[in-house]
Short mmCIF file of C-alpha atoms in Angstrom, two decimals:
data_model
loop_
_atom_site.label_atom_id
_atom_site.label_comp_id
_atom_site.label_asym_id
_atom_site.label_seq_id
_atom_site.Cartn_x
_atom_site.Cartn_y
_atom_site.Cartn_z
CA MET A 15 -109.20 -64.82 -32.96
CA LEU A 16 -105.45 -64.27 -33.16
CA LYS A 17 -103.40 -66.74 -35.08
CA SER A 18 -100.41 -68.37 -33.45
CA GLY A 19 -97.52 -65.89 -33.12
CA GLN A 20 -99.72 -62.82 -33.59
CA SER A 21 -100.07 -62.09 -29.87
CA SER A 22 -96.43 -61.32 -29.20
CA SER A 23 -96.21 -59.30 -32.41
CA LEU A 24 -99.19 -57.12 -31.46
CA GLU A 25 -97.81 -56.62 -27.96
CA GLU A 26 -94.59 -55.26 -29.44
CA GLN A 27 -96.57 -52.94 -31.70
CA VAL A 28 -98.60 -51.61 -28.78
CA MET A 29 -95.41 -50.97 -26.78
CA GLN A 30 -93.93 -49.03 -29.69
CA THR A 31 -97.10 -47.12 -30.67
CA ASP A 32 -96.65 -44.33 -28.12
CA ALA A 33 -93.21 -44.46 -26.60
CA ALA A 34 -93.70 -40.94 -25.30
CA THR A 35 -96.53 -41.95 -22.96
CA SER A 36 -95.99 -44.02 -19.84
CA VAL A 37 -98.48 -46.43 -18.29
CA ALA A 38 -99.35 -43.71 -15.79
CA GLY A 39 -100.33 -41.29 -18.51
CA GLN A 40 -97.19 -39.19 -18.18
CA THR A 41 -95.70 -37.80 -21.37
CA GLN A 42 -92.01 -38.00 -22.07
CA ALA A 43 -90.94 -34.52 -23.14
CA GLY A 44 -87.29 -35.22 -23.85
CA SER A 45 -84.03 -35.48 -21.94
CA VAL A 46 -81.58 -33.17 -20.20
CA VAL A 47 -78.93 -32.12 -22.70
CA ALA A 48 -77.22 -29.41 -20.61
CA LEU A 49 -77.09 -28.11 -17.03
CA TRP A 50 -75.82 -24.69 -16.03
CA ARG A 51 -75.12 -22.98 -12.71
CA TYR A 52 -74.21 -19.31 -12.25
CA PRO A 53 -72.47 -18.82 -8.87
CA VAL A 54 -72.41 -15.01 -9.21
CA LYS A 55 -75.49 -13.23 -10.53
CA SER A 56 -75.06 -12.00 -14.14
CA MET A 57 -71.55 -13.41 -14.57
CA MET A 58 -70.87 -16.31 -16.90
CA GLY A 59 -71.30 -19.63 -15.16
CA GLU A 60 -70.28 -23.27 -15.33
CA GLU A 61 -71.68 -26.19 -17.29
CA LEU A 62 -72.33 -29.28 -15.18
CA ASN A 63 -72.75 -33.00 -15.58
CA SER A 64 -74.97 -33.21 -12.50
CA SER A 65 -76.31 -31.07 -9.68
CA GLU A 66 -78.23 -31.28 -6.46
CA VAL A 67 -81.58 -29.48 -6.59
CA THR A 68 -83.11 -27.91 -3.48
CA ASP A 69 -86.07 -25.60 -2.93
CA ARG A 70 -83.70 -22.80 -4.00
CA GLY A 71 -82.90 -24.37 -7.34
CA LEU A 72 -79.59 -25.87 -8.42
CA LEU A 73 -77.35 -25.90 -5.37
CA GLY A 74 -75.12 -22.83 -5.40
CA ASP A 75 -76.90 -21.05 -8.24
CA ARG A 76 -76.92 -17.23 -7.94
CA GLN A 77 -75.44 -17.61 -4.47
CA PHE A 78 -73.50 -14.35 -4.74
CA ALA A 79 -73.98 -10.92 -6.29
CA ILE A 80 -72.25 -7.62 -6.89
CA VAL A 81 -73.87 -4.70 -5.04
CA ASP A 82 -73.32 -1.03 -5.86
CA ARG A 83 -72.17 0.60 -2.60
CA ALA A 84 -73.47 3.99 -3.73
CA THR A 85 -77.08 2.86 -4.24
CA GLY A 86 -77.36 -0.51 -2.47
CA LYS A 87 -78.78 -1.99 -5.69
CA VAL A 88 -77.70 -5.35 -7.05
CA GLY A 89 -75.55 -4.99 -10.15
CA GLY A 90 -76.12 -6.99 -13.29
CA ALA A 91 -76.06 -7.36 -17.03
CA LYS A 92 -79.62 -6.03 -17.26
CA ASN A 93 -78.17 -2.52 -17.13
CA PRO A 94 -75.11 -2.64 -19.40
CA ARG A 95 -74.95 1.14 -19.77
CA LYS A 96 -74.01 1.35 -16.10
CA TRP A 97 -72.06 -1.86 -15.58
CA GLY A 98 -70.50 -2.64 -18.93
CA ASN A 99 -70.52 -6.29 -19.91
CA PHE A 100 -70.89 -8.60 -16.91
CA PHE A 101 -70.37 -11.46 -19.34
CA ASP A 102 -66.66 -10.60 -19.47
CA PHE A 103 -66.50 -12.12 -15.97
CA ARG A 104 -66.81 -15.85 -15.32
CA ALA A 105 -67.51 -17.55 -11.99
CA SER A 106 -67.14 -21.18 -10.89
CA TYR A 107 -66.81 -23.06 -7.64
CA ALA A 108 -63.44 -24.46 -6.58
CA GLU A 109 -65.34 -27.59 -5.55
CA ALA A 110 -68.90 -28.64 -6.33
CA PRO A 111 -71.29 -27.56 -3.54
CA LYS A 112 -72.64 -30.35 -1.34
CA LEU A 113 -75.89 -30.45 0.60
CA GLY A 114 -75.34 -29.50 4.22
CA GLY A 115 -71.76 -28.48 3.53
CA ARG A 116 -70.01 -25.16 3.48
CA ILE A 117 -70.00 -23.47 0.08
CA SER A 118 -66.52 -23.70 -1.42
CA PRO A 119 -64.69 -20.59 -2.61
CA VAL A 120 -65.85 -18.99 -5.85
CA ARG A 121 -63.21 -18.40 -8.49
CA ILE A 122 -63.81 -15.34 -10.66
CA THR A 123 -62.01 -14.89 -13.95
CA LEU A 124 -61.66 -11.18 -14.70
CA PRO A 125 -61.77 -9.68 -18.20
CA ASP A 126 -57.95 -9.54 -18.29
CA GLY A 127 -57.70 -13.26 -17.46
CA GLU A 128 -56.67 -12.87 -13.82
CA VAL A 129 -58.38 -15.36 -11.50
CA VAL A 130 -59.38 -14.30 -7.98
CA SER A 131 -61.47 -16.01 -5.32
CA ASN A 132 -63.81 -14.76 -2.64
CA ASP A 133 -61.53 -15.97 0.16
CA ARG A 134 -59.19 -13.07 -0.64
CA ALA A 135 -59.43 -10.11 1.72
CA ASP A 136 -58.97 -7.65 -1.13
CA LEU A 137 -61.59 -9.15 -3.47
CA GLU A 138 -63.94 -6.16 -3.27
CA GLN A 139 -61.13 -3.76 -4.07
CA ILE A 140 -60.13 -5.84 -7.10
CA LEU A 141 -63.71 -6.05 -8.38
CA SER A 142 -64.29 -2.34 -7.71
CA ARG A 143 -61.37 -1.51 -10.00
CA ALA A 144 -62.63 -3.94 -12.64
CA PHE A 145 -66.16 -2.46 -12.62
CA GLY A 146 -65.05 1.13 -12.20
CA ARG A 147 -67.21 1.74 -9.11
CA ALA A 148 -67.20 0.80 -5.42
CA ILE A 149 -68.91 -2.57 -4.94
CA ALA A 150 -69.67 -5.12 -2.24
CA PHE A 151 -69.51 -8.86 -2.86
CA VAL A 152 -72.58 -10.28 -1.11
CA GLU A 153 -73.87 -13.79 -0.39
CA ALA A 154 -77.59 -14.63 -0.47
CA ARG A 155 -79.06 -15.56 2.90
CA ALA A 156 -82.25 -17.63 3.04
CA GLU A 157 -83.25 -16.04 6.34
CA GLN A 158 -83.08 -12.53 4.92
CA MET A 159 -86.59 -11.09 4.79
CA ALA A 160 -85.89 -7.98 2.70
CA SER A 161 -85.94 -8.17 -1.09
CA GLY A 162 -82.96 -6.97 -3.06
CA VAL A 163 -83.48 -4.34 -5.75
CA ALA A 164 -81.84 -4.39 -9.18
CA GLU A 165 -82.01 -2.21 -12.28
CA GLU A 166 -83.05 -3.06 -15.83
CA TYR A 167 -82.43 -1.08 -19.00
CA TRP A 168 -85.17 -1.36 -21.63
CA PRO A 169 -83.96 -0.71 -25.19
CA ASP A 170 -86.07 1.31 -27.59
CA MET A 171 -87.82 -1.64 -29.20
CA ALA A 172 -91.40 -2.41 -30.14
CA GLY A 173 -93.11 -5.04 -28.02
CA LEU A 174 -91.35 -4.25 -24.75
CA GLU A 175 -93.17 -3.04 -21.64
CA HIS A 176 -90.95 0.05 -21.46
CA ARG A 177 -88.73 1.76 -24.03
CA ASP A 178 -85.35 3.46 -23.67
CA THR A 179 -85.51 3.76 -19.89
CA VAL A 180 -84.18 2.14 -16.71
CA THR A 181 -86.54 0.65 -14.14
CA ASP A 182 -86.07 -1.05 -10.76
CA PHE A 183 -87.35 -4.49 -9.84
CA GLU A 184 -87.41 -6.52 -6.64
CA MET A 185 -86.01 -10.02 -6.38
CA PRO A 186 -87.51 -12.78 -4.23
CA ALA A 187 -86.50 -12.25 -0.60
CA GLY A 188 -83.26 -13.88 0.43
CA THR A 189 -82.20 -14.65 -3.15
CA PHE A 190 -80.53 -13.11 -6.18
CA PHE A 191 -82.98 -14.62 -8.67
CA ASP A 192 -84.96 -12.31 -10.95
CA ILE A 193 -88.25 -14.17 -10.59
CA ALA A 194 -87.95 -17.92 -9.95
CA VAL A 195 -85.29 -20.40 -8.88
CA VAL A 196 -85.15 -22.61 -12.00
CA HIS A 197 -85.15 -21.71 -15.70
CA LEU A 198 -85.83 -24.36 -18.36
CA LEU A 199 -85.40 -24.06 -22.12
CA THR A 200 -86.05 -26.56 -24.92
CA THR A 201 -84.03 -27.18 -28.05
CA SER A 202 -87.23 -26.89 -30.09
CA THR A 203 -87.53 -23.24 -29.06
CA ILE A 204 -83.93 -22.55 -30.06
CA ASP A 205 -84.56 -24.25 -33.41
CA ARG A 206 -87.71 -22.21 -33.98
CA LEU A 207 -85.93 -18.93 -33.24
CA ARG A 208 -83.25 -19.86 -35.76
CA GLU A 209 -85.92 -20.39 -38.39
CA LEU A 210 -87.52 -17.02 -37.62
CA TYR A 211 -84.26 -15.05 -37.70
CA PRO A 212 -81.60 -16.94 -39.71
CA PRO A 213 -78.85 -14.31 -39.29
CA GLY A 214 -79.01 -14.63 -35.49
CA ARG A 215 -76.66 -16.82 -33.46
CA PHE A 216 -79.23 -18.59 -31.30
CA GLU A 217 -77.56 -20.81 -28.73
CA ALA A 218 -78.87 -21.91 -25.36
CA ARG A 219 -76.07 -20.14 -23.47
CA ARG A 220 -77.37 -16.76 -24.69
CA PHE A 221 -80.46 -17.30 -22.54
CA ARG A 222 -78.69 -18.52 -19.38
CA PRO A 223 -80.98 -21.46 -18.57
CA ASN A 224 -80.34 -23.92 -15.77
CA ILE A 225 -81.75 -26.89 -17.65
CA VAL A 226 -81.80 -27.40 -21.41
CA VAL A 227 -84.23 -30.10 -22.55
CA SER A 228 -83.55 -31.85 -25.84
CA THR A 229 -86.85 -32.45 -27.62
CA GLY A 230 -87.71 -34.19 -30.87
CA SER A 231 -86.95 -32.41 -34.14
CA GLU A 232 -90.64 -32.65 -35.03
CA ASP A 233 -91.77 -30.88 -31.85
CA PRO A 234 -93.17 -27.36 -32.38
CA GLY A 235 -91.20 -24.31 -31.28
CA PHE A 236 -92.00 -22.63 -27.96
CA MET A 237 -93.39 -25.97 -26.78
CA GLU A 238 -92.55 -25.23 -23.15
CA ASN A 239 -95.28 -22.56 -23.21
CA ASP A 240 -97.71 -25.48 -22.97
CA TRP A 241 -95.94 -26.80 -19.86
CA ILE A 242 -97.07 -23.87 -17.70
CA GLY A 243 -99.29 -25.17 -14.91
CA ARG A 244 -97.89 -28.67 -15.21
CA THR A 245 -95.24 -30.63 -13.32
CA VAL A 246 -91.98 -31.77 -14.88
CA VAL A 247 -90.31 -34.88 -13.50
CA ILE A 248 -86.57 -35.15 -14.11
CA GLY A 249 -84.75 -38.38 -13.38
CA ASP A 250 -85.88 -40.40 -10.39
CA THR A 251 -86.87 -37.77 -7.83
CA VAL A 252 -86.79 -34.15 -9.00
CA ARG A 253 -90.18 -32.55 -9.62
CA LEU A 254 -90.56 -28.99 -10.86
CA ALA A 255 -93.77 -26.96 -11.08
CA ILE A 256 -93.72 -24.87 -14.26
CA THR A 257 -95.07 -21.52 -13.15
CA GLU A 258 -94.72 -18.92 -15.90
CA PRO A 259 -92.93 -17.91 -19.10
CA CYS A 260 -89.47 -16.37 -18.90
CA PRO A 261 -89.57 -12.75 -20.13
CA ARG A 262 -86.39 -11.65 -21.85
CA CYS A 263 -84.41 -8.42 -21.68
CA VAL A 264 -81.40 -6.67 -23.14
CA MET A 265 -79.09 -9.35 -21.70
CA ILE A 266 -79.76 -11.75 -24.55
CA THR A 267 -78.55 -9.17 -27.08
CA LEU A 268 -75.12 -8.73 -25.45
CA PRO A 269 -71.93 -10.37 -26.70
CA GLN A 270 -70.94 -13.57 -24.91
CA GLY A 271 -67.57 -14.99 -25.82
CA ASP A 272 -67.81 -15.66 -29.55
CA LEU A 273 -71.50 -14.73 -29.70
CA PRO A 274 -71.88 -11.23 -31.17
CA LYS A 275 -74.04 -8.38 -29.96
CA ASP A 276 -77.38 -8.64 -31.78
CA SER A 277 -80.57 -6.73 -30.98
CA GLY A 278 -82.38 -8.99 -33.45
CA ILE A 279 -82.30 -11.78 -30.84
CA LEU A 280 -84.60 -9.84 -28.50
CA ARG A 281 -86.66 -8.41 -31.35
CA THR A 282 -87.43 -11.92 -32.64
CA ALA A 283 -88.64 -13.02 -29.19
CA ALA A 284 -90.79 -9.87 -28.96
CA GLN A 285 -92.34 -10.35 -32.38
CA HIS A 286 -93.06 -14.05 -32.14
CA ASN A 287 -93.45 -15.08 -28.49
CA ALA A 288 -94.41 -12.01 -26.43
CA VAL A 289 -90.73 -11.45 -25.50
CA ASN A 290 -90.58 -14.87 -23.78
CA VAL A 291 -87.97 -17.59 -24.25
CA GLY A 292 -88.17 -20.59 -21.91
CA VAL A 293 -90.11 -21.04 -18.69
CA TYR A 294 -89.61 -20.60 -14.96
CA ALA A 295 -90.21 -23.26 -12.32
CA SER A 296 -90.38 -23.80 -8.59
CA VAL A 297 -89.11 -26.96 -6.92
CA VAL A 298 -91.75 -29.39 -5.68
CA HIS A 299 -89.27 -32.12 -4.74
CA GLY A 300 -85.50 -31.95 -4.85
CA GLY A 301 -82.82 -34.51 -5.55
CA THR A 302 -80.05 -35.04 -8.06
CA ILE A 303 -80.33 -34.31 -11.76
CA CYS A 304 -77.87 -35.39 -14.43
CA ARG A 305 -77.28 -34.87 -18.10
CA ASP A 306 -79.25 -37.44 -20.14
CA ASP A 307 -81.94 -37.74 -17.45
CA THR A 308 -85.41 -38.29 -18.87
CA VAL A 309 -87.81 -35.34 -18.65
CA VAL A 310 -91.45 -36.29 -18.18
CA LEU A 311 -94.57 -34.13 -18.05
CA ALA A 312 -96.97 -35.17 -15.31
#
């Protein structure tokens, strides 16, 4: 029998015993610490405080791409020998996209600092000069049935599927995504990579995620590997189905702003996590997500 005053004390202890588990058996995985959208495929993007999420991912993400007029292939940072460093270009929307509304102009900052937008008639000529080849600036169309084709350079590195060659890959029809519409990454994975390769500058922006989830310092690295096959609930309404790991490529070795070129970044992922960093997801239910939103595994 409980003595007087023990009941409320035990109730408090029970509530605090497993704060990570809800009454419905869902496990709190962490919270959203960063959101990123990339209006133009392979260019640097914009960090957000909030975003609408639709069945095509964060609204306005990878909405546009550079296409090589000579080959019809989508250009990108996966083939730096051909295109140079796409990360010297940055894209952002003049106004945040809104559901059901017209996409606002995209502002592109060129390597020399000049800012141009896609409402200029001479945009393709300007970008063609900047890339050193004739290009088209193309918008993704959901109704388009054909899949776009892009190129990927594979460095000569152990653990990769190919070595020192360029291959083609198809993107999902009507999109400029490599594989899936949402990419998640946890801080525990970043922390683990830093432990494995201390000289490397491991920062989330190297890996171009849409959603960075802050997890506990005691959580094991590569923890999102265990999320595959499960559903992630973010905030009040957004539900994402975690479908597969995110395989990495030469892009993560390239310089980005103050981040130096470093092949050890990719080598570490190859040696310790089958070349994967982060996970891909499809959208089960859309809505609005914000920084600091709770992330729950269902």
